[in-house]
Amino acid sequence: MEKLRGLLEKLQAGDVTVDDVLKELKNLPYENLEFARIDNHRSLRRGVPEVIYCQGKTTTQVVEITRHMLKSGNNVMGTRADLKTFHEVQLIAPDAKYYEPARIFAVQQEEVLKNEGIIAVVTAGTSDIPVAEEAAVTAELFGNPVEKLYDVGVAGIHRLLMNMKVIQSARVIIVVAGMEGALASVVGGLVDKPVVAVPTSIGYGANFHGLSALLAMLNSCAGGVSVVNIDNGFGAAYVAHQINRLGEKSE
């Protein structure tokens, strides 16, 4: 967005020609790498650039996608990235940072618009933290202040009740839980804020790799609870960011 604005300002000032602008804009809709079509237009449409989902891609593919995305001037972010992939990305982007628990790498090339509303990330157990960290890091990279409250599941509900100040101060709450996924309903029944529930694949056999938590959250009797896919911390953070941004615009 800022790169396009700067380009148009240069055209208005006479510092570049129309042909120069057309050359820059020719790859705006998308750039075809054969194995990937990079959506350079997404930040204009949605306010957030395209994010690389690294799982299932080769290291070479991730590096090449990153290389071309860097040319747009946008911030670049990759989810589900291992350390090997990050080290290869570092070779072309020395300023890249790796958030190990979240398995995210990021290259910041421009400042993001900061939201004032807090996003709280709450987990039922310690085993849910990797998914919660994916949500927390994503939310922070998108420009949101984040408060974390981990290991406050229903097996010891007093741990949640003794820390209500954290979730009551938030504009949006992300609840991450495996097992039976009950924490989302509990939190949803205690607050007047939107709750984004993330079922995780943590649990014994009848958890069915997160299916039981997913169905429990979808059947929550607490109003205002929305649900994303199993282990999808990124998706939860994206929704929470959009809600938070709407709150900024209404104030």
Coordinates of C-alpha atoms in Angstrom, one line a residue:
M1 CA 0.0 0.0 0.0
E2 CA 2.7 2.5 1.0
K3 CA 4.8 1.6 -2.0
L4 CA 1.9 2.3 -4.4
R5 CA 1.1 5.5 -2.6
G6 CA 4.7 6.6 -2.9
L7 CA 4.8 5.7 -6.6
L8 CA 1.7 7.8 -7.3
E9 CA 3.1 10.7 -5.3
K10 CA 6.3 10.6 -7.4
L11 CA 4.2 10.6 -10.6
Q12 CA 2.2 13.6 -9.4
A13 CA 5.5 15.4 -8.6
G14 CA 6.9 14.5 -12.0
D15 CA 9.8 12.4 -10.6
V16 CA 8.7 9.3 -12.6
T17 CA 7.0 8.8 -15.9
V18 CA 3.8 7.1 -16.7
D19 CA 5.8 4.3 -18.3
D20 CA 7.8 3.9 -15.1
V21 CA 4.5 3.5 -13.2
L22 CA 3.1 1.0 -15.7
K23 CA 6.3 -1.1 -15.4
E24 CA 5.9 -1.2 -11.6
L25 CA 2.1 -2.0 -11.8
K26 CA 2.4 -4.8 -14.4
N27 CA 2.8 -7.4 -11.6
L28 CA 0.3 -5.8 -9.2
P29 CA -2.6 -8.4 -9.6
Y30 CA -0.3 -11.3 -9.2
E31 CA 3.1 -12.6 -10.2
N32 CA 3.3 -16.1 -11.8
L33 CA 6.2 -18.2 -10.7
E34 CA 4.7 -21.4 -12.3
F35 CA 4.6 -23.2 -8.9
A36 CA 3.0 -20.2 -7.2
R37 CA 1.0 -17.1 -8.1
I38 CA 1.9 -14.4 -5.7
D39 CA -1.1 -12.2 -4.8
N40 CA 0.6 -8.8 -4.7
H41 CA -2.8 -7.1 -4.7
R42 CA -4.0 -8.6 -1.4
S43 CA -2.7 -5.9 0.9
L44 CA -4.7 -3.3 -1.1
R45 CA -7.9 -5.5 -0.8
R46 CA -7.6 -6.8 2.7
G47 CA -5.1 -4.6 4.5
V48 CA -2.7 -7.5 5.1
P49 CA -0.2 -8.9 2.5
E50 CA -0.4 -12.5 1.5
V51 CA 1.2 -14.9 4.0
I52 CA 3.2 -17.9 3.0
Y53 CA 2.0 -21.3 4.4
C54 CA 5.3 -23.2 4.4
Q55 CA 4.1 -26.6 5.4
G56 CA 4.0 -28.8 2.3
K57 CA 6.2 -26.5 0.3
T58 CA 9.9 -27.2 -0.4
T59 CA 12.5 -24.9 1.1
T60 CA 13.4 -23.8 -2.4
Q61 CA 9.8 -22.8 -3.1
V62 CA 9.5 -20.9 0.2
V63 CA 12.7 -19.0 -0.5
E64 CA 11.7 -18.1 -4.1
I65 CA 8.3 -16.9 -3.0
T66 CA 9.9 -14.8 -0.3
R67 CA 12.4 -13.4 -2.7
H68 CA 9.7 -12.2 -5.0
M69 CA 7.4 -10.9 -2.3
L70 CA 10.2 -8.8 -0.8
K71 CA 10.4 -6.9 -4.1
S72 CA 6.8 -5.6 -3.5
G73 CA 8.0 -3.7 -0.4
N74 CA 5.4 -5.4 1.8
N75 CA 6.2 -7.2 5.0
V76 CA 6.7 -10.9 4.5
M77 CA 5.5 -13.6 6.9
G78 CA 5.7 -17.4 6.7
T79 CA 3.7 -19.8 8.9
R80 CA 4.4 -23.4 9.8
A81 CA 8.1 -22.8 9.0
D82 CA 10.9 -25.0 10.5
L83 CA 14.3 -23.7 11.4
K84 CA 15.9 -25.1 8.2
T85 CA 13.5 -23.1 6.1
F86 CA 14.1 -20.0 8.2
H87 CA 17.9 -20.2 7.9
E88 CA 17.6 -20.4 4.1
V89 CA 15.3 -17.4 4.1
Q90 CA 17.9 -15.5 6.2
L91 CA 20.4 -15.9 3.3
I92 CA 18.2 -13.5 1.2
A93 CA 16.7 -11.6 4.1
P94 CA 19.2 -11.1 6.9
D95 CA 16.7 -9.0 8.9
A96 CA 14.3 -11.9 9.0
K97 CA 13.1 -13.0 12.5
Y98 CA 12.1 -16.4 13.7
Y99 CA 9.5 -17.0 16.4
E100 CA 10.2 -20.6 17.3
P101 CA 7.3 -21.7 19.4
A102 CA 4.9 -20.2 16.8
R103 CA 6.9 -21.6 13.8
I104 CA 6.7 -18.2 12.1
F105 CA 9.3 -16.2 10.3
A106 CA 8.8 -12.5 9.4
V107 CA 10.6 -9.8 7.5
Q108 CA 9.4 -6.3 8.3
Q109 CA 9.9 -3.7 5.5
E110 CA 7.3 -1.2 6.5
E111 CA 5.6 0.0 9.6
V112 CA 2.1 -1.6 10.3
L113 CA -0.8 0.4 11.5
K114 CA -1.1 -0.1 15.2
N115 CA -4.4 -0.9 16.9
E116 CA -5.1 0.1 20.5
G117 CA -7.5 -2.6 21.4
I118 CA -6.0 -5.6 23.1
I119 CA -6.3 -9.2 21.8
A120 CA -6.1 -11.7 24.7
V121 CA -4.9 -15.2 23.9
V122 CA -6.0 -17.8 26.4
T123 CA -5.1 -21.5 26.6
A124 CA -6.6 -24.4 28.5
G125 CA -3.3 -26.1 28.9
T126 CA 0.4 -25.8 28.4
S127 CA 0.3 -28.3 25.5
D128 CA -1.9 -25.8 23.6
I129 CA 0.8 -23.1 23.7
P130 CA 2.3 -23.7 20.2
V131 CA -1.0 -23.0 18.6
A132 CA -1.6 -20.1 20.9
E133 CA 1.8 -18.7 20.0
E134 CA 1.0 -18.9 16.3
A135 CA -2.1 -16.8 17.1
A136 CA -0.3 -14.3 19.4
V137 CA 2.7 -13.7 17.1
T138 CA 0.4 -13.3 14.1
A139 CA -1.8 -10.8 15.9
E140 CA 1.3 -8.8 17.0
L141 CA 2.8 -8.8 13.5
F142 CA -0.5 -7.4 12.2
G143 CA -0.2 -4.5 14.7
N144 CA -2.2 -5.6 17.7
P145 CA -1.2 -5.5 21.4
V146 CA -1.5 -9.0 22.9
E147 CA -2.0 -10.2 26.4
K148 CA -1.4 -13.9 27.1
L149 CA -3.1 -16.1 29.7
Y150 CA -1.9 -19.7 29.5
D151 CA -2.9 -22.9 31.3
V152 CA -6.2 -21.8 32.8
G153 CA -8.4 -24.7 31.7
V154 CA -11.6 -26.0 33.3
A155 CA -9.8 -28.7 35.3
G156 CA -8.7 -25.8 37.6
I157 CA -11.3 -23.1 36.9
H158 CA -10.0 -20.9 39.7
R159 CA -6.9 -20.2 37.7
L160 CA -9.1 -18.4 35.1
L161 CA -11.4 -16.7 37.6
M162 CA -8.4 -15.3 39.4
N163 CA -7.1 -13.7 36.2
M164 CA -10.3 -12.2 34.8
K165 CA -8.7 -8.8 34.6
V166 CA -6.7 -10.0 31.6
I167 CA -9.6 -11.1 29.5
Q168 CA -11.9 -8.3 30.6
S169 CA -9.4 -5.7 29.4
A170 CA -9.4 -7.2 25.9
R171 CA -11.5 -6.2 22.9
V172 CA -11.3 -9.7 21.4
I173 CA -10.4 -13.0 23.1
I174 CA -8.8 -16.0 21.4
V175 CA -9.4 -19.2 23.4
V176 CA -7.2 -22.2 22.5
A177 CA -8.2 -25.6 23.9
G178 CA -7.9 -29.3 23.2
M179 CA -9.4 -32.2 25.1
E180 CA -13.1 -31.5 25.3
G181 CA -12.7 -27.8 24.4
A182 CA -14.9 -26.5 27.2
L183 CA -12.9 -23.4 28.0
A184 CA -14.3 -21.5 25.0
S185 CA -17.9 -21.8 26.4
V186 CA -16.8 -20.8 29.9
V187 CA -15.0 -17.7 28.7
G188 CA -17.8 -16.9 26.3
G189 CA -20.3 -17.0 29.2
L190 CA -18.2 -14.6 31.3
V191 CA -17.5 -11.7 29.0
D192 CA -19.2 -9.2 26.6
K193 CA -16.5 -9.5 24.0
P194 CA -16.3 -11.6 20.8
V195 CA -14.5 -14.9 21.4
V196 CA -12.6 -16.7 18.7
A197 CA -12.3 -20.4 19.6
V198 CA -9.4 -22.6 18.4
P199 CA -9.7 -26.3 18.9
T200 CA -6.4 -28.1 19.1
S201 CA -5.4 -31.7 18.4
I202 CA -4.2 -32.1 22.0
G203 CA -6.0 -35.0 23.7
Y204 CA -6.3 -38.8 24.1
G205 CA -7.8 -41.1 21.5
A206 CA -11.5 -40.0 21.7
N207 CA -10.3 -36.5 21.1
F208 CA -9.9 -37.7 17.4
H209 CA -7.0 -35.2 16.8
G210 CA -9.1 -32.2 17.8
L211 CA -12.5 -33.2 16.3
S212 CA -14.1 -33.6 19.7
A213 CA -13.0 -30.1 20.7
L214 CA -14.1 -28.7 17.4
L215 CA -17.6 -30.1 17.7
A216 CA -17.9 -29.0 21.3
M217 CA -17.0 -25.4 20.4
L218 CA -19.4 -25.4 17.5
N219 CA -22.1 -26.5 19.9
S220 CA -21.2 -23.9 22.5
C221 CA -24.3 -22.6 24.4
A222 CA -22.5 -19.3 25.0
G223 CA -23.4 -16.6 22.5
G224 CA -20.7 -14.7 20.7
V225 CA -18.3 -17.7 20.2
S226 CA -17.0 -18.2 16.7
V227 CA -14.8 -21.2 15.8
V228 CA -11.9 -21.7 13.4
N229 CA -10.3 -24.9 12.2
I230 CA -8.3 -27.3 14.3
D231 CA -4.9 -25.9 15.3
N232 CA -5.5 -22.8 13.2
G233 CA -3.9 -20.1 15.4
F234 CA -3.2 -18.0 12.3
G235 CA -6.8 -18.0 11.2
A236 CA -8.0 -17.0 14.7
A237 CA -5.6 -14.1 14.9
Y238 CA -6.7 -12.9 11.4
V239 CA -10.3 -12.8 12.5
A240 CA -9.4 -11.2 15.8
H241 CA -7.4 -8.5 14.0
Q242 CA -10.2 -7.7 11.7
I243 CA -12.6 -7.3 14.6
N244 CA -10.1 -5.2 16.5
R245 CA -9.6 -3.0 13.4
L246 CA -13.3 -2.4 13.1
G247 CA -13.3 -1.3 16.7
E248 CA -10.6 1.3 15.9
K249 CA -12.6 2.7 13.1
S250 CA -15.8 3.0 15.2
E251 CA -14.1 5.1 17.9

